[in-house]
Coordinates of C-alpha atoms in Angstrom, one line a residue:
Chain L
M1 CA 75.2 135.7 117.4
A2 CA 77.1 139.1 117.7
T3 CA 77.3 141.7 114.7
P4 CA 80.8 142.0 114.3
T5 CA 82.6 144.7 115.2
L6 CA 85.8 146.9 113.6
P7 CA 89.3 146.7 115.9
S8 CA 89.4 149.8 118.1
N9 CA 91.4 152.6 117.2
D10 CA 92.8 152.9 120.6
L11 CA 97.1 153.0 121.2
Q12 CA 97.1 149.4 123.2
T13 CA 94.8 147.4 120.7
V14 CA 97.0 148.9 118.2
R15 CA 100.2 147.9 119.1
R16 CA 99.2 144.4 120.0
D17 CA 98.3 144.1 116.4
V18 CA 100.9 145.4 115.0
A19 CA 103.5 143.0 117.1
S20 CA 101.1 140.0 116.7
R21 CA 102.0 140.8 112.8
K22 CA 105.4 141.8 113.0
V23 CA 106.5 138.6 114.5
R24 CA 105.1 136.6 111.0
D25 CA 107.4 138.7 109.2
Q26 CA 110.3 137.8 111.2
L27 CA 109.1 134.7 111.0
F28 CA 109.5 134.5 107.7
V29 CA 113.5 136.5 106.8
V30 CA 113.4 133.2 109.5
V31 CA 112.5 129.8 107.3
G32 CA 114.2 132.3 104.1
L33 CA 117.3 132.7 105.0
L34 CA 117.3 128.7 106.3
A35 CA 116.5 128.6 102.8
L36 CA 119.3 130.1 101.2
F37 CA 122.1 129.0 103.6
A38 CA 120.7 125.3 102.7
C39 CA 122.0 126.4 99.1
L40 CA 125.0 128.2 99.7
L41 CA 126.6 125.6 102.1
S42 CA 125.6 122.9 100.2
L43 CA 127.3 124.5 96.8
L44 CA 130.3 126.2 100.0
V45 CA 130.8 122.4 101.5
L46 CA 130.9 120.6 98.0
F47 CA 133.3 123.1 96.3
G48 CA 135.5 122.6 100.2
K49 CA 135.8 119.3 100.0
L50 CA 136.9 119.1 96.3
V51 CA 139.5 120.8 97.1
M52 CA 140.0 119.7 100.3
D53 CA 140.4 116.6 98.7
G54 CA 142.6 117.0 95.7
S55 CA 144.9 119.9 97.3
D56 CA 148.1 118.5 97.0
R57 CA 147.3 118.1 92.9
F58 CA 147.5 122.2 92.8
T59 CA 150.3 122.4 90.7
W60 CA 151.8 123.1 87.1
E61 CA 152.4 119.3 86.7
F62 CA 148.6 118.7 87.1
V63 CA 147.7 121.6 84.2
S64 CA 150.5 121.0 81.7
S65 CA 150.2 117.3 82.0
F66 CA 148.4 114.6 80.1
P67 CA 146.9 111.5 81.4
S68 CA 148.8 108.6 82.9
R69 CA 148.6 105.6 84.4
R70 CA 150.1 106.6 87.8
A71 CA 148.0 109.6 89.2
V72 CA 150.8 111.4 90.5
H73 CA 151.9 111.9 86.8
A74 CA 148.2 112.1 85.8
G75 CA 146.7 115.2 84.6
I76 CA 144.1 117.2 82.3
L77 CA 146.4 118.7 79.9
A78 CA 144.4 117.4 76.6
A79 CA 140.8 117.8 78.9
W80 CA 141.4 121.8 79.7
V81 CA 142.3 121.8 75.7
G82 CA 139.1 119.5 74.7
S83 CA 137.0 121.0 76.8
S84 CA 138.3 124.6 75.5
L85 CA 138.0 123.3 72.2
V86 CA 134.3 122.6 72.1
M87 CA 133.4 125.6 74.1
L88 CA 134.6 127.4 71.2
V89 CA 133.0 125.5 68.7
T90 CA 129.7 125.6 70.5
A91 CA 129.8 129.0 70.2
C92 CA 130.7 130.4 67.8
T93 CA 127.4 128.4 66.0
A94 CA 124.9 128.3 69.3
V95 CA 125.3 132.1 69.4
P96 CA 124.5 133.2 66.1
V97 CA 122.2 130.4 64.6
G98 CA 119.9 130.9 68.5
V99 CA 120.4 135.1 68.1
M100 CA 119.1 134.9 64.6
A101 CA 116.2 133.0 65.8
A102 CA 115.4 134.3 68.5
I103 CA 115.3 138.2 67.3
Y104 CA 113.5 136.4 63.8
L105 CA 110.3 135.0 66.6
E106 CA 110.9 138.1 68.2
E107 CA 111.0 140.6 66.0
Y108 CA 109.6 139.4 62.0
A109 CA 106.9 137.0 62.3
P110 CA 103.2 137.1 62.3
K111 CA 102.2 136.2 65.9
N112 CA 99.7 133.1 65.1
W113 CA 99.8 129.7 66.1
F114 CA 102.8 128.6 63.9
T115 CA 105.0 129.9 65.8
G116 CA 103.2 129.7 68.5
I117 CA 103.8 126.5 68.3
I118 CA 107.3 126.9 67.1
E119 CA 107.6 129.2 71.1
I120 CA 106.4 126.7 72.4
N121 CA 108.3 123.9 71.9
V122 CA 112.1 125.9 72.2
T123 CA 110.6 125.9 75.6
N124 CA 110.8 122.2 75.3
L125 CA 113.6 121.7 74.4
A126 CA 115.4 123.3 77.3
G127 CA 114.2 120.8 79.4
V128 CA 114.8 117.6 77.2
P129 CA 117.9 115.0 78.8
S130 CA 121.4 115.9 77.2
I131 CA 121.7 112.3 76.5
V132 CA 118.9 112.8 74.6
Y133 CA 120.7 115.4 72.2
G134 CA 123.7 112.7 72.2
L135 CA 121.2 110.2 70.7
L136 CA 120.4 112.4 68.0
A137 CA 124.3 113.7 67.4
L138 CA 125.6 110.2 67.3
G139 CA 123.2 109.7 64.3
L140 CA 123.5 112.7 62.8
F141 CA 126.6 113.5 63.4
V142 CA 128.6 110.8 63.9
Y143 CA 127.4 108.3 61.4
K144 CA 125.5 110.8 58.7
F145 CA 127.6 113.3 58.0
D146 CA 130.4 111.6 59.2
L147 CA 132.8 114.0 61.3
G148 CA 133.3 111.1 63.6
Q149 CA 134.0 111.2 66.7
S150 CA 135.8 115.1 67.1
I151 CA 135.5 118.8 68.5
V152 CA 133.6 119.4 65.8
T153 CA 130.6 116.8 66.5
A154 CA 131.1 117.8 70.5
G155 CA 130.9 121.1 70.0
L156 CA 127.7 121.4 67.1
T157 CA 126.1 118.3 70.4
L158 CA 126.5 120.2 72.7
A159 CA 125.5 123.6 71.0
L160 CA 122.3 122.3 69.9
L161 CA 121.8 121.0 73.3
I162 CA 122.3 125.2 74.4
L163 CA 121.1 126.8 72.0
P164 CA 117.3 126.4 73.6
V165 CA 119.1 128.6 76.8
V166 CA 120.7 131.4 74.2
I167 CA 117.0 132.0 72.4
V168 CA 114.8 132.5 75.1
A169 CA 117.3 135.0 76.5
T170 CA 118.1 136.1 73.9
R171 CA 114.1 137.4 73.3
E172 CA 114.4 138.2 76.8
A173 CA 116.8 141.0 76.4
V174 CA 114.9 141.7 72.5
R175 CA 112.2 142.3 74.3
S176 CA 113.7 144.6 77.5
V177 CA 113.9 147.0 74.1
P178 CA 110.9 149.3 75.0
R179 CA 108.5 149.8 72.5
A180 CA 109.4 153.6 72.0
I181 CA 112.3 153.3 71.3
R182 CA 111.3 151.5 68.0
E183 CA 108.8 154.0 67.5
A184 CA 111.8 156.4 67.3
A185 CA 113.6 154.7 64.7
Y186 CA 110.5 153.2 62.7
G187 CA 109.1 157.4 62.6
L188 CA 112.4 157.8 61.3
G189 CA 112.5 156.0 58.4
A190 CA 113.9 152.9 59.1
T191 CA 113.7 149.6 58.3
R192 CA 112.7 146.0 60.5
W193 CA 116.4 144.8 59.8
E194 CA 117.7 148.9 60.2
V195 CA 115.7 148.6 63.5
T196 CA 117.2 145.5 64.7
K197 CA 120.7 146.2 63.7
D198 CA 121.1 149.8 65.1
H199 CA 118.8 149.5 68.2
V200 CA 117.2 146.3 68.8
L201 CA 120.8 144.4 69.2
P202 CA 123.6 146.7 70.6
Y203 CA 120.6 147.5 73.0
S204 CA 120.5 143.5 74.3
T205 CA 124.1 142.8 73.7
G206 CA 124.0 142.4 77.5
G207 CA 121.5 140.2 77.5
I208 CA 122.6 138.4 75.2
L209 CA 125.6 137.6 76.2
T210 CA 124.5 136.6 80.1
G211 CA 122.3 134.0 78.2
M212 CA 125.3 133.0 75.9
I213 CA 127.7 132.4 79.0
L214 CA 124.8 131.0 81.6
G215 CA 124.3 128.1 78.5
L216 CA 127.9 127.8 77.8
S217 CA 128.9 127.3 81.5
R218 CA 125.8 124.3 81.2
A219 CA 127.7 122.9 78.2
I220 CA 130.9 123.1 79.8
G221 CA 129.8 120.2 82.6
E222 CA 127.7 118.2 80.8
T223 CA 129.0 114.3 80.2
A224 CA 126.1 112.0 79.1
P225 CA 125.8 114.1 75.2
L226 CA 129.7 113.2 75.0
I227 CA 129.8 110.2 76.3
T228 CA 127.0 108.9 73.5
I229 CA 128.7 109.6 70.5
G230 CA 132.2 108.3 71.6
A231 CA 134.6 110.7 73.4
L232 CA 137.5 109.3 74.5
A233 CA 138.5 109.3 78.2
F234 CA 142.3 108.7 77.4
I235 CA 144.0 110.8 75.5
A236 CA 147.8 111.6 75.2
F237 CA 148.6 113.7 73.0
L238 CA 146.6 117.2 72.0
P239 CA 144.2 118.6 68.9
T240 CA 146.6 119.8 65.6
P241 CA 147.3 123.4 66.9
P242 CA 144.8 125.9 65.6
I243 CA 147.8 128.0 64.3
T244 CA 150.1 127.0 62.2
D245 CA 153.6 129.1 60.4
V246 CA 152.6 128.5 57.6
A247 CA 150.0 130.3 55.1
P248 CA 147.5 130.6 55.7
Y249 CA 148.8 130.5 59.4
V250 CA 145.3 129.0 60.0
S251 CA 144.4 125.2 59.7
F252 CA 141.2 123.7 61.0
T253 CA 142.4 120.8 61.3
W254 CA 141.4 120.5 64.9
L255 CA 138.4 120.4 64.2
T256 CA 138.1 116.8 62.6
D257 CA 140.7 115.7 66.3
P258 CA 140.2 113.5 68.9
F259 CA 139.3 114.5 72.4
T260 CA 138.1 115.0 75.9
V261 CA 136.7 117.5 78.1
M262 CA 136.9 117.7 82.1
P263 CA 133.8 116.2 83.1
I264 CA 134.9 112.7 81.5
Q265 CA 138.6 112.5 82.7
M266 CA 136.4 112.8 85.8
F267 CA 134.3 110.7 85.4
N268 CA 137.1 107.9 84.3
W269 CA 139.2 108.6 87.3
V270 CA 136.4 108.9 90.0
S271 CA 135.6 105.3 88.1
R272 CA 139.0 103.8 89.0
P273 CA 140.2 101.5 91.4
D274 CA 142.9 103.5 92.9
P275 CA 142.1 105.7 95.6
A276 CA 145.1 108.6 94.0
F277 CA 143.2 108.8 91.2
Q278 CA 140.8 109.9 93.4
S279 CA 142.5 113.3 94.3
N280 CA 143.2 114.6 90.6
A281 CA 139.3 113.9 90.4
A282 CA 138.8 116.2 92.8
A283 CA 141.4 118.5 91.9
A284 CA 139.7 118.4 87.9
G285 CA 135.9 118.8 89.7
A286 CA 137.5 121.7 91.8
I287 CA 138.8 123.3 88.8
L288 CA 135.7 122.6 86.7
L289 CA 133.9 124.3 88.9
G290 CA 136.1 127.2 89.1
M291 CA 135.7 127.4 85.7
T292 CA 131.9 127.7 86.0
L293 CA 132.4 130.1 88.1
L294 CA 134.4 132.3 86.5
M295 CA 131.7 132.2 83.2
N296 CA 129.1 132.8 85.2
A297 CA 131.0 136.1 87.1
V298 CA 132.3 137.7 83.5
A299 CA 128.5 137.4 82.6
I300 CA 127.2 139.2 86.0
Y301 CA 130.0 141.4 84.9
I302 CA 129.0 142.0 81.7
R303 CA 125.2 142.8 82.8
F304 CA 126.8 145.4 85.3
R305 CA 128.5 146.7 82.9
F306 CA 125.1 147.0 80.1
R307 CA 122.9 149.0 82.3
K308 CA 124.8 150.9 84.0
S309 CA 125.2 152.8 80.4
I310 CA 121.5 151.5 79.3
N311 CA 118.6 152.2 81.7
W312 CA 115.2 153.0 80.5
Chain U
M1 CA 104.8 186.2 76.1
E2 CA 107.1 183.6 76.8
T3 CA 108.6 185.0 80.0
T4 CA 105.2 186.5 82.1
M5 CA 102.0 184.3 82.5
S6 CA 99.6 185.4 80.0
T7 CA 96.2 183.9 80.1
P8 CA 95.4 181.7 77.3
S9 CA 93.1 183.8 74.9
D10 CA 95.8 186.9 74.7
S11 CA 98.2 183.7 74.3
A12 CA 96.4 182.1 70.9
I13 CA 94.8 184.8 69.4
A14 CA 97.0 187.5 69.6
G15 CA 100.5 185.2 69.9
G16 CA 102.2 187.1 66.6
H17 CA 99.8 185.2 64.2
D18 CA 98.5 187.9 62.3
A19 CA 102.1 188.4 61.6
P20 CA 102.7 188.2 57.1
R21 CA 103.2 184.6 57.0
I22 CA 105.6 184.5 53.6
A23 CA 106.2 181.3 52.4
I24 CA 109.9 180.6 53.2
N25 CA 111.7 178.0 50.6
M26 CA 113.7 176.7 53.4
D27 CA 116.2 174.1 51.7
G28 CA 116.1 175.5 48.5
Q29 CA 115.3 172.6 46.8
R30 CA 111.4 171.7 47.4
D31 CA 108.8 173.0 46.3
V32 CA 106.9 174.8 48.6
A33 CA 102.9 175.8 48.6
P34 CA 102.0 178.6 50.3
R35 CA 101.4 179.2 53.5
N36 CA 97.5 178.0 54.1
A37 CA 97.3 175.9 50.9
A38 CA 96.2 171.7 51.8
K39 CA 99.1 170.0 52.8
A40 CA 97.1 166.5 53.8
R41 CA 93.8 166.0 53.7
A42 CA 91.6 162.8 55.6
E43 CA 88.9 162.0 53.9
G44 CA 87.1 159.5 54.8
L45 CA 89.2 157.8 56.4
S46 CA 88.0 155.4 59.1
F47 CA 91.0 152.7 61.0
Y48 CA 90.4 149.7 62.4
Y49 CA 91.7 147.2 65.8
G50 CA 90.5 143.9 65.0
A51 CA 86.5 145.1 64.7
H52 CA 86.8 147.6 67.0
R53 CA 85.7 151.0 64.8
A54 CA 88.3 153.9 66.2
L55 CA 88.1 156.8 63.8
K56 CA 84.9 156.8 62.6
D57 CA 84.7 158.6 58.3
I58 CA 87.4 161.3 59.3
N59 CA 87.7 164.4 57.1
L60 CA 90.0 167.0 57.5
E61 CA 92.5 169.1 55.8
I62 CA 95.5 170.0 57.2
P63 CA 97.1 173.2 56.1
E64 CA 100.7 173.6 55.1
R65 CA 103.0 175.3 57.7
M66 CA 100.0 176.1 60.4
V67 CA 99.3 174.8 63.2
T68 CA 96.9 172.6 63.6
A69 CA 95.8 170.6 66.8
L70 CA 93.7 167.7 68.0
I71 CA 91.6 167.7 71.6
G72 CA 89.1 165.9 73.5
P73 CA 88.8 163.4 76.4
S74 CA 91.5 160.3 76.4
G75 CA 90.0 157.8 74.4
C76 CA 88.6 160.3 71.5
G77 CA 91.0 158.6 68.6
K78 CA 92.7 161.2 68.5
S79 CA 96.1 159.8 69.0
T80 CA 95.4 157.0 66.6
F81 CA 94.3 159.4 63.9
L82 CA 97.8 161.1 64.6
R83 CA 99.3 157.4 64.5
C84 CA 97.6 157.0 60.7
F85 CA 99.9 160.2 59.4
N86 CA 103.2 158.0 59.7
R87 CA 101.7 154.5 59.3
M88 CA 102.5 153.9 62.6
H89 CA 99.6 151.2 62.0
D90 CA 101.3 149.0 60.4
L91 CA 103.7 147.6 63.6
T92 CA 100.8 146.8 65.3
P93 CA 98.9 143.5 63.6
N94 CA 95.1 143.0 63.1
T95 CA 95.3 147.1 62.2
R96 CA 93.1 148.3 59.1
Y97 CA 92.7 151.9 57.0
D98 CA 89.7 153.1 55.5
G99 CA 89.2 155.9 53.4
A100 CA 92.4 158.9 52.4
I101 CA 95.2 160.6 54.0
H102 CA 95.9 163.2 50.6
F103 CA 99.5 164.2 50.6
Y104 CA 99.4 167.0 48.8
P105 CA 101.3 168.7 46.7
D106 CA 102.4 164.7 45.5
D107 CA 98.3 164.3 45.4
F108 CA 98.5 160.3 46.4
N109 CA 97.1 158.7 49.3
L110 CA 99.1 157.9 52.2
V111 CA 96.8 155.0 53.8
A112 CA 96.6 153.6 50.8
K113 CA 98.3 149.3 50.1
D114 CA 100.6 150.0 48.0
V115 CA 101.7 153.7 49.5
D116 CA 104.7 151.9 51.7
P117 CA 104.8 153.3 55.2
I118 CA 109.2 154.0 55.0
E119 CA 108.7 156.1 52.1
V120 CA 105.7 157.8 54.3
R121 CA 108.0 158.1 57.3
M122 CA 110.4 160.0 55.2
R123 CA 108.9 162.4 54.7
I124 CA 106.4 162.5 57.7
G125 CA 108.3 163.3 61.0
M126 CA 107.5 162.3 64.8
V127 CA 107.7 163.4 68.2
F128 CA 105.4 161.0 70.9
Q129 CA 104.2 161.0 74.2
K130 CA 107.7 160.6 76.1
P131 CA 110.9 161.3 75.4
N132 CA 112.4 158.1 73.7
P133 CA 115.8 159.3 72.8
F134 CA 117.9 157.0 71.3
P135 CA 121.0 155.1 75.0
K136 CA 123.6 157.1 71.9
S137 CA 125.2 160.1 71.9
I138 CA 123.2 163.7 71.0
F139 CA 125.2 163.6 67.9
E140 CA 124.3 159.7 66.9
N141 CA 120.7 160.8 67.9
V142 CA 119.9 163.6 65.8
A143 CA 121.8 162.6 62.9
Y144 CA 120.4 159.3 62.5
G145 CA 117.7 159.7 59.8
L146 CA 120.2 161.3 57.5
R147 CA 122.4 157.9 58.9
L148 CA 119.1 156.2 57.3
R149 CA 119.3 158.3 54.4
G150 CA 122.7 157.2 53.3
V151 CA 124.0 161.1 54.5
R152 CA 128.4 159.4 55.1
N153 CA 129.9 162.6 54.9
R154 CA 130.9 163.7 58.1
A155 CA 131.1 167.5 57.7
L156 CA 127.6 167.3 56.3
L157 CA 126.4 165.7 58.9
E158 CA 128.0 168.2 61.4
E159 CA 126.5 171.1 58.9
Q160 CA 123.0 169.5 59.7
V161 CA 122.7 168.4 63.3
E162 CA 124.0 171.2 63.8
A163 CA 121.4 173.1 61.9
A164 CA 118.2 170.7 63.0
L165 CA 119.7 171.0 66.8
R166 CA 119.8 174.8 66.6
G167 CA 116.3 174.1 65.2
A168 CA 114.7 172.7 68.5
A169 CA 116.2 175.0 69.8
L170 CA 118.8 173.1 71.9
W171 CA 122.2 174.0 70.4
E172 CA 123.3 176.5 73.0
E173 CA 122.8 173.5 75.9
A174 CA 124.7 170.9 73.2
K175 CA 126.9 171.9 71.6
D176 CA 130.0 171.3 73.8
R177 CA 128.3 167.6 74.6
L178 CA 127.8 166.5 71.5
Q179 CA 129.6 162.8 72.2
A180 CA 128.4 162.9 75.1
S181 CA 125.1 159.9 76.4
A182 CA 121.9 161.5 75.4
L183 CA 120.2 159.7 78.8
T184 CA 122.3 163.0 80.7
L185 CA 119.6 165.3 79.1
S186 CA 117.0 166.3 81.0
G187 CA 113.6 165.1 80.0
G188 CA 112.6 168.5 78.6
Q189 CA 115.9 168.6 76.8
Q190 CA 115.2 164.6 76.0
Q191 CA 112.0 166.0 73.9
R192 CA 113.9 169.0 72.3
L193 CA 116.8 166.3 71.3
C194 CA 113.8 164.6 69.7
I195 CA 112.1 167.8 68.1
A196 CA 115.7 167.6 66.4
R197 CA 115.8 164.6 65.3
A198 CA 112.8 164.6 63.3
L199 CA 113.3 168.4 62.1
A200 CA 117.4 166.7 60.9
T201 CA 115.3 164.8 58.3
R202 CA 113.5 167.3 57.3
P203 CA 110.1 166.5 57.2
E204 CA 107.3 168.0 55.5
I205 CA 104.8 167.7 58.2
L206 CA 105.5 166.9 61.9
L207 CA 104.0 164.9 64.1
F208 CA 103.6 165.9 67.7
D209 CA 101.8 163.3 70.6
E210 CA 101.1 164.9 73.5
P211 CA 104.7 166.5 73.6
T212 CA 104.4 167.7 76.5
S213 CA 102.2 165.7 79.1
A214 CA 105.5 164.2 81.0
L215 CA 107.7 167.2 81.3
D216 CA 107.3 170.2 84.1
P217 CA 105.4 173.5 82.8
I218 CA 108.9 175.5 82.5
A219 CA 110.1 172.5 79.8
T220 CA 106.5 172.5 78.6
A221 CA 106.8 176.7 77.5
K222 CA 109.7 176.0 75.6
I223 CA 108.2 172.9 73.5
E224 CA 105.2 175.7 73.0
E225 CA 107.9 178.3 71.6
L226 CA 109.1 176.4 70.2
I227 CA 106.2 174.6 68.2
A228 CA 105.4 178.0 67.5
Q229 CA 108.5 179.0 65.3
L230 CA 108.3 176.3 63.7
R231 CA 105.2 176.7 62.4
D232 CA 107.6 179.3 59.7
Q233 CA 108.8 175.7 57.9
V234 CA 107.2 173.1 58.6
T235 CA 103.3 171.7 58.6
V236 CA 103.0 170.9 62.4
L237 CA 99.9 168.5 63.3
I238 CA 99.5 167.8 67.4
V239 CA 97.9 166.4 69.1
T240 CA 96.7 167.9 73.7
H241 CA 95.1 166.8 76.6
N242 CA 95.9 170.1 77.8
M243 CA 93.0 173.0 75.7
Q244 CA 95.2 176.1 77.1
Q245 CA 98.3 173.8 75.5
A246 CA 96.3 173.5 72.3
A247 CA 94.7 177.7 72.3
R248 CA 98.6 178.9 73.0
V249 CA 100.1 177.2 69.7
S250 CA 97.3 176.2 67.0
D251 CA 95.8 178.1 64.4
F252 CA 92.9 175.6 63.5
T253 CA 91.7 173.6 66.7
A254 CA 89.9 169.9 65.4
F255 CA 87.4 168.6 68.8
M256 CA 87.1 165.1 68.7
Y257 CA 85.1 162.4 70.4
L258 CA 83.9 158.8 70.2
G259 CA 86.1 158.4 67.4
E260 CA 84.3 161.6 65.0
L261 CA 85.7 164.4 63.9
V262 CA 82.2 166.8 65.8
E263 CA 84.3 170.3 64.9
V264 CA 87.1 171.8 62.9
G265 CA 88.3 175.4 62.6
D266 CA 90.5 179.1 64.0
T267 CA 92.1 178.1 66.5
S268 CA 90.0 181.3 68.2
R269 CA 87.3 180.7 67.1
V270 CA 86.5 176.9 68.6
F271 CA 87.5 178.1 71.6
T272 CA 85.0 180.9 71.8
N273 CA 82.3 180.1 70.0
P274 CA 81.9 176.4 69.3
S275 CA 79.6 175.6 67.2
K276 CA 78.4 172.5 68.5
K277 CA 77.6 171.5 72.3
A278 CA 79.8 168.9 72.6
T279 CA 82.4 170.7 71.4
E280 CA 81.2 173.4 74.4
D281 CA 80.9 171.3 76.9
Y282 CA 84.4 169.6 76.8
I283 CA 85.9 173.2 76.6
T284 CA 84.0 174.4 79.2
G285 CA 85.8 170.8 81.7
R286 CA 82.5 169.3 81.9
Y287 CA 83.8 166.8 80.9
G288 CA 87.6 165.0 79.8

């Protein structure tokens, strides 16, 4: 057996060696790009197909009409209003509850086996199938609390669904506030609550809002849990308007109104035999996808704005 | 003395320390003990991270309106000791104090379980190793301690912020941009802002934890000059890994090693004539 020797250092050998290693480097660039385009292309093809199939339905009439038995007259008014109101309820409940829970876990809770179990379970909750949340909501909100098959039930159901997302995102954001900043505030005599409200929360707003929007853009596409609680697929009226012309000018009766949402409307149209409804479904799908992408864009913009003003 | 690079021993011994020491009541409110009287005294102080005993039975007196430097090699416990004074360790779980740090003239034990760390931090300020301004305006940084104490009057806040910024030698540089973000300041300015932030609450002791280790030599010189001036209004306790710095700024020097206090005395005496072999080895650069 020959004695092992170090590679020679002469020009030829070094160049040959570098060249062969760079080939492998380039190889990864190709593989990586292929993987990237596989994702992007499938999204683009999907979006393009939806736009093409629904191209003749992108009219004001489509956005401002109720569903109809005749495909050309059917629209998504009830669906997008329903989706918006349900999202409003979801945001107004999931965000405060999620943020408070996350702040408690991060800033207040002692680190022991009990909080350890809670942490693991919060992460696991993010993986629970959404239909299970639907079943929970059917038993709890619809039957036990008697909230009916209403906007508030749907909003609370989706809030439960995205709560883990909000909690995890908030904890990440809160954790990114440097320890030195906390120590500076504590060093001046601040209490835990003062440190939280004056420093930790303001400096992590960007991350919290991003988490909120990512959670909402998941919730807006959910269908299964809402079908479980009994959302209607055919609604030819709008919920009671939240603003009225008599004092006190705000009304909350819309919370208990029946509703439909975009994905359910789509599902309803897709399952009809008449091909004209297929283009309705495609157009609604494109609009829903557009709404989701818009929300993600807002999240990215918010994060960018906050990163710019705060860099540690 | 600040502009020419004098040798450490010159400045330490002759650096104005022989000037008459008059007790000036800076705010006209607090009873000011005569200079050099005990402001705080550690007595049999031990500190534990879990089962690890990081400080072993420390006895040390901190004199009123003097600068006391803590020196020693990395890991000797000097920062740990400093952070006992404002109970920073309370933020870390599984830590425990044993013994006492008496605080005068009130004469209570800073590290006692029944003393609220917030009360301690209201009276003992701290400047950290790396400048850590809040990502808020310069004004809000300095005003924050006063806001915590319930000061809402705008005129009073402005007056106190100006006084604190002057006290930290930052007023001239910052007066035209008080509403600018503190993060637009340079590293040295940020550290002086942190000093102003601590000064605004009129602390009785100001703790410095290696305040210049992240700064360039010019910024360091400014901070050192400032610390020398602060002696007139506040008791200073400073941790430094830089022995020349200890020699330049402090009246008293305490040398720590492996969690124990080895030697303490007048700075000039400790540096010229240490009584312990370990101290001599450290200051002559044999380890550390």
